[in-house]
PDB file of C-alpha atoms in Angstrom:
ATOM      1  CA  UNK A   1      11.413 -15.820  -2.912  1.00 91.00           C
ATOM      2  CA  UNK A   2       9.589 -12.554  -3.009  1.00 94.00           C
ATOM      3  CA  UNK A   3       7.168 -11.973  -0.346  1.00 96.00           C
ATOM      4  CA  UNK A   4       4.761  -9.474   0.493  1.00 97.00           C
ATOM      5  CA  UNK A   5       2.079  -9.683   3.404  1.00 97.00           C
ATOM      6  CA  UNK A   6       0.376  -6.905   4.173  1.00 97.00           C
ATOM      7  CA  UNK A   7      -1.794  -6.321   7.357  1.00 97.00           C
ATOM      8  CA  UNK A   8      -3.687  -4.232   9.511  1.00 98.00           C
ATOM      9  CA  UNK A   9      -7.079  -3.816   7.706  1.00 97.00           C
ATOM     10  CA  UNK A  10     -10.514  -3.610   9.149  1.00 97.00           C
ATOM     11  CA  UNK A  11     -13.672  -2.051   9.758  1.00 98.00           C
ATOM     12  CA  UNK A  12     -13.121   1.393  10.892  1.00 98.00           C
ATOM     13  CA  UNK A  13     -16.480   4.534  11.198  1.00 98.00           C
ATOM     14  CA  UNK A  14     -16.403   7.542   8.723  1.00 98.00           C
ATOM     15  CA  UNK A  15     -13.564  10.119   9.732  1.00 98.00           C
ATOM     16  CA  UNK A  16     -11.218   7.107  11.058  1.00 98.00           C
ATOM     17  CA  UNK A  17      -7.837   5.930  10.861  1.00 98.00           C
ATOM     18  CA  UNK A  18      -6.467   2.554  10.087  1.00 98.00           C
ATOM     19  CA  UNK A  19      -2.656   2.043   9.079  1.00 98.00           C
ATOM     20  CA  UNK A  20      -1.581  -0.553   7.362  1.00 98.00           C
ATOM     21  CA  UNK A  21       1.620  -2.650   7.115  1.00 98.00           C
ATOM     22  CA  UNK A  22       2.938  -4.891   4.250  1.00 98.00           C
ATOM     23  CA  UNK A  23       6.124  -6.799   5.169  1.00 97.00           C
ATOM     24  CA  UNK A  24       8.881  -7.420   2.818  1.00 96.00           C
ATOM     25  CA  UNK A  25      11.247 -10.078   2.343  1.00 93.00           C
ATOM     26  CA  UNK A  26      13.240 -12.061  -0.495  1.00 90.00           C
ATOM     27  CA  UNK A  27      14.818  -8.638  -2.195  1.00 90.00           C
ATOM     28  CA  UNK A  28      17.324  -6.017  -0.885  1.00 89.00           C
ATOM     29  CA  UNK A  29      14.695  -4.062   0.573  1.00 90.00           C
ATOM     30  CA  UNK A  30      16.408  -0.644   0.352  1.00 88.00           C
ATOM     31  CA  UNK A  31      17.116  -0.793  -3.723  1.00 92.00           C
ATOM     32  CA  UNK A  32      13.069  -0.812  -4.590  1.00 95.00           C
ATOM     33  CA  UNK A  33      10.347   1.111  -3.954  1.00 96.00           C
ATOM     34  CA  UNK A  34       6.606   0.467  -3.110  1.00 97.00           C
ATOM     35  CA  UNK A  35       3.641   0.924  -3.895  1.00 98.00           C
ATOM     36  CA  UNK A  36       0.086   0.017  -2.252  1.00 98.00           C
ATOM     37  CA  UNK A  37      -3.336  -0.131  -4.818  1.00 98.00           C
ATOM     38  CA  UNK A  38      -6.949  -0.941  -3.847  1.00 98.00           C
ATOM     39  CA  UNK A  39      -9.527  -2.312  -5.654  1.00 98.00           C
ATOM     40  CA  UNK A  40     -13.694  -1.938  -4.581  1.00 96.00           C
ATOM     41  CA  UNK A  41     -15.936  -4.490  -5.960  1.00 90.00           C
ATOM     42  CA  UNK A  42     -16.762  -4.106  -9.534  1.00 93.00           C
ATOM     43  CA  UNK A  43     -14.125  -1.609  -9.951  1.00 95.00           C
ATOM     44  CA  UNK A  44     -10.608  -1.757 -11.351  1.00 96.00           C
ATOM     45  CA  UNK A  45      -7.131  -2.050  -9.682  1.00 97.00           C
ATOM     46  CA  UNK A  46      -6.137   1.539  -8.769  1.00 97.00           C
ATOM     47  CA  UNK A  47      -2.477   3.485  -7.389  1.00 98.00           C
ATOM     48  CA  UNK A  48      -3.290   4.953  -4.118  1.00 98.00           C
ATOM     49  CA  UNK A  49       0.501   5.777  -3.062  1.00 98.00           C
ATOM     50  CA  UNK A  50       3.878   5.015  -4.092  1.00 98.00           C
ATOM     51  CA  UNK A  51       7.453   5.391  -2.486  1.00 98.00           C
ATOM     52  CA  UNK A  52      10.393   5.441  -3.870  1.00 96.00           C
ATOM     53  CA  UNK A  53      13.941   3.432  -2.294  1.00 94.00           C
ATOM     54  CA  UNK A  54      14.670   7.282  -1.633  1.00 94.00           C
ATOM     55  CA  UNK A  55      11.726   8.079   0.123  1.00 94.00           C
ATOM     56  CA  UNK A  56       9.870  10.289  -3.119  1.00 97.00           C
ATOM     57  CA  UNK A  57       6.102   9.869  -2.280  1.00 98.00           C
ATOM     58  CA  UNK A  58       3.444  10.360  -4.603  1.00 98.00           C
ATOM     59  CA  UNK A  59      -0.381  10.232  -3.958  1.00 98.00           C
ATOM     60  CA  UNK A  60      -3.252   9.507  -6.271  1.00 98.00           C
ATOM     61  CA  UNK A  61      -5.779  12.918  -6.178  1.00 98.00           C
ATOM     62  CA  UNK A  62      -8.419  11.172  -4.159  1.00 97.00           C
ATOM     63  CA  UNK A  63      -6.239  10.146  -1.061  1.00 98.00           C
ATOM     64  CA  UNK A  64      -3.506  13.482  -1.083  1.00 98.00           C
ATOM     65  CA  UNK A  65      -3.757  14.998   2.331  1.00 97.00           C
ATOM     66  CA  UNK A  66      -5.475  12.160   4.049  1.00 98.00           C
ATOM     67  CA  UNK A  67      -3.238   9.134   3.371  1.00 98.00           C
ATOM     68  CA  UNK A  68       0.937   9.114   4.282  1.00 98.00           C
ATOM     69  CA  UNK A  69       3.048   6.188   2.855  1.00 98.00           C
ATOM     70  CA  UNK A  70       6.474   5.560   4.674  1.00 97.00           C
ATOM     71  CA  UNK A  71       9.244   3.049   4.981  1.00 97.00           C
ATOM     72  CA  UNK A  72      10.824   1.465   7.660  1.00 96.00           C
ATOM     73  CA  UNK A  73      14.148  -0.125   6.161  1.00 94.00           C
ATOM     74  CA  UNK A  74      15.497  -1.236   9.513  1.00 96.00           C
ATOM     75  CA  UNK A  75      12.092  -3.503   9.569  1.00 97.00           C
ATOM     76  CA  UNK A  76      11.371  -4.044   5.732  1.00 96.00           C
ATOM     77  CA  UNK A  77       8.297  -2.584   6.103  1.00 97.00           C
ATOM     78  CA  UNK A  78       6.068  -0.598   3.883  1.00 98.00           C
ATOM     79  CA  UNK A  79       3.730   1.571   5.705  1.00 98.00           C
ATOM     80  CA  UNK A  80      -0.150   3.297   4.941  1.00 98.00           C
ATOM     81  CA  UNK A  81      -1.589   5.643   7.371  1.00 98.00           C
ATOM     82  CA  UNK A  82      -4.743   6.334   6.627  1.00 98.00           C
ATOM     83  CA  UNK A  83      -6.776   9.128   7.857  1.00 98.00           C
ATOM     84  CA  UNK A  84     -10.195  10.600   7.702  1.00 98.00           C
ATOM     85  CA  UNK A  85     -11.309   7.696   5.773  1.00 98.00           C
ATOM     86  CA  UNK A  86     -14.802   7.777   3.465  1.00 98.00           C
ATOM     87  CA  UNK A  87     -17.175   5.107   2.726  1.00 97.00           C
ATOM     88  CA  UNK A  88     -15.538   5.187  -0.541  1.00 96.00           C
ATOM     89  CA  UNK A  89     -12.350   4.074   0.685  1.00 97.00           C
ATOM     90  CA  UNK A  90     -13.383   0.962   1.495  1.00 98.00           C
ATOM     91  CA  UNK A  91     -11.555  -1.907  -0.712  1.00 98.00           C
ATOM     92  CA  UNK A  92      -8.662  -4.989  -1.024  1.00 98.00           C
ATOM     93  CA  UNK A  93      -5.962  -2.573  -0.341  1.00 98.00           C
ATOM     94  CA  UNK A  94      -2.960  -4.513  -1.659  1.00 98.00           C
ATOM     95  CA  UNK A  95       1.082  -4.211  -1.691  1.00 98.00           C
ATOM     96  CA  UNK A  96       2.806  -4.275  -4.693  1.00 97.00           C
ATOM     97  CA  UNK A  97       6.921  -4.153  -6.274  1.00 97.00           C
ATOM     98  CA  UNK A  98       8.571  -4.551  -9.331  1.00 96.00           C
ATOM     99  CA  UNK A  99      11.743  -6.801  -8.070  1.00 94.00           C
ATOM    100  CA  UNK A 100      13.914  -7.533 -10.902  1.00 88.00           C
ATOM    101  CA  UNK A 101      11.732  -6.544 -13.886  1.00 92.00           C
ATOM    102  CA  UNK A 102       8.520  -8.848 -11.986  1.00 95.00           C
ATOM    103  CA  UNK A 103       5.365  -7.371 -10.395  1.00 97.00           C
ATOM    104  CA  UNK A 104       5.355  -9.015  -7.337  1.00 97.00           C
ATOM    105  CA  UNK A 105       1.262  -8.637  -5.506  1.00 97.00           C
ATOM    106  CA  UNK A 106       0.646  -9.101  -1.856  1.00 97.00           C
ATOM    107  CA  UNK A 107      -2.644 -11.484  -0.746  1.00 97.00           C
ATOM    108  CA  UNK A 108      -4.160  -7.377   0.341  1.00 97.00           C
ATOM    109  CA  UNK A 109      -6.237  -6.610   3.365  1.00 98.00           C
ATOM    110  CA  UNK A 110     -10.025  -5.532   3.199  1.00 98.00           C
ATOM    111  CA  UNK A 111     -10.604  -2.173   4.425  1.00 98.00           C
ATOM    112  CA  UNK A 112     -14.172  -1.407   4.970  1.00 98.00           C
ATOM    113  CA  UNK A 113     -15.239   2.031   5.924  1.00 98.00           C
ATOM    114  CA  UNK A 114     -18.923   2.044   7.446  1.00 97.00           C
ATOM    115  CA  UNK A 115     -21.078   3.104  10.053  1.00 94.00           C
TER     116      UNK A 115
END
């Protein structure tokens, strides 16, 4: 079945970096692409990045030039480097596919950003 488990969240200072990983399995990995949301407390589900099976990246406004989504296909791996992080990044950052017309969600990983 469809799996995605996403790690490598924490509590990280203003201005630091945390990269997370979510961990595919269950599809051909290298026919879909991905996509990673976050959600804060009392606010909705939001995109945050998105690549394609080709490697096209797109960004929402509030993360472009601090946050780089890749792939590894060899691993079947999603990655979310995130840089420079704000208070305001902190969230359930969560892994997500459509895999034969399903949305498939991962568990996510908290991300807190404080001092």
């Amino acid at each position: 079945q469809v799996q995605l488990v996403e790690s490598g969240g924490g509590l990280v200072q203003p201005g630091g970096s945390l990269r997370l990983s979510c961990a595919a399995s269950g599809f051909t990995f290298t026919n879909y692409g991905t996509s990673w949301y976050r959600q804060a407390p009392g606010k909705e589900r939001e995109s945050v990045a998105t690549i394609t099976r080709t490697g096209f990246t797109a960004y929402a406004d509030s993360v472009k030039g601090r946050f780089t989504i890749s792939r590894d296909n060899a691993k079947n791996t999603v990655y979310l480097q995130m840089n420079s992080l704000k208070p305001e990044d902190t969230a359930v950052y969560i892994c997500y596919a459509r895999i034969y017309n399903y949305d498939y969600w991962g568990q996510g990983t908290q991300v807190t950003v404080s001092s």
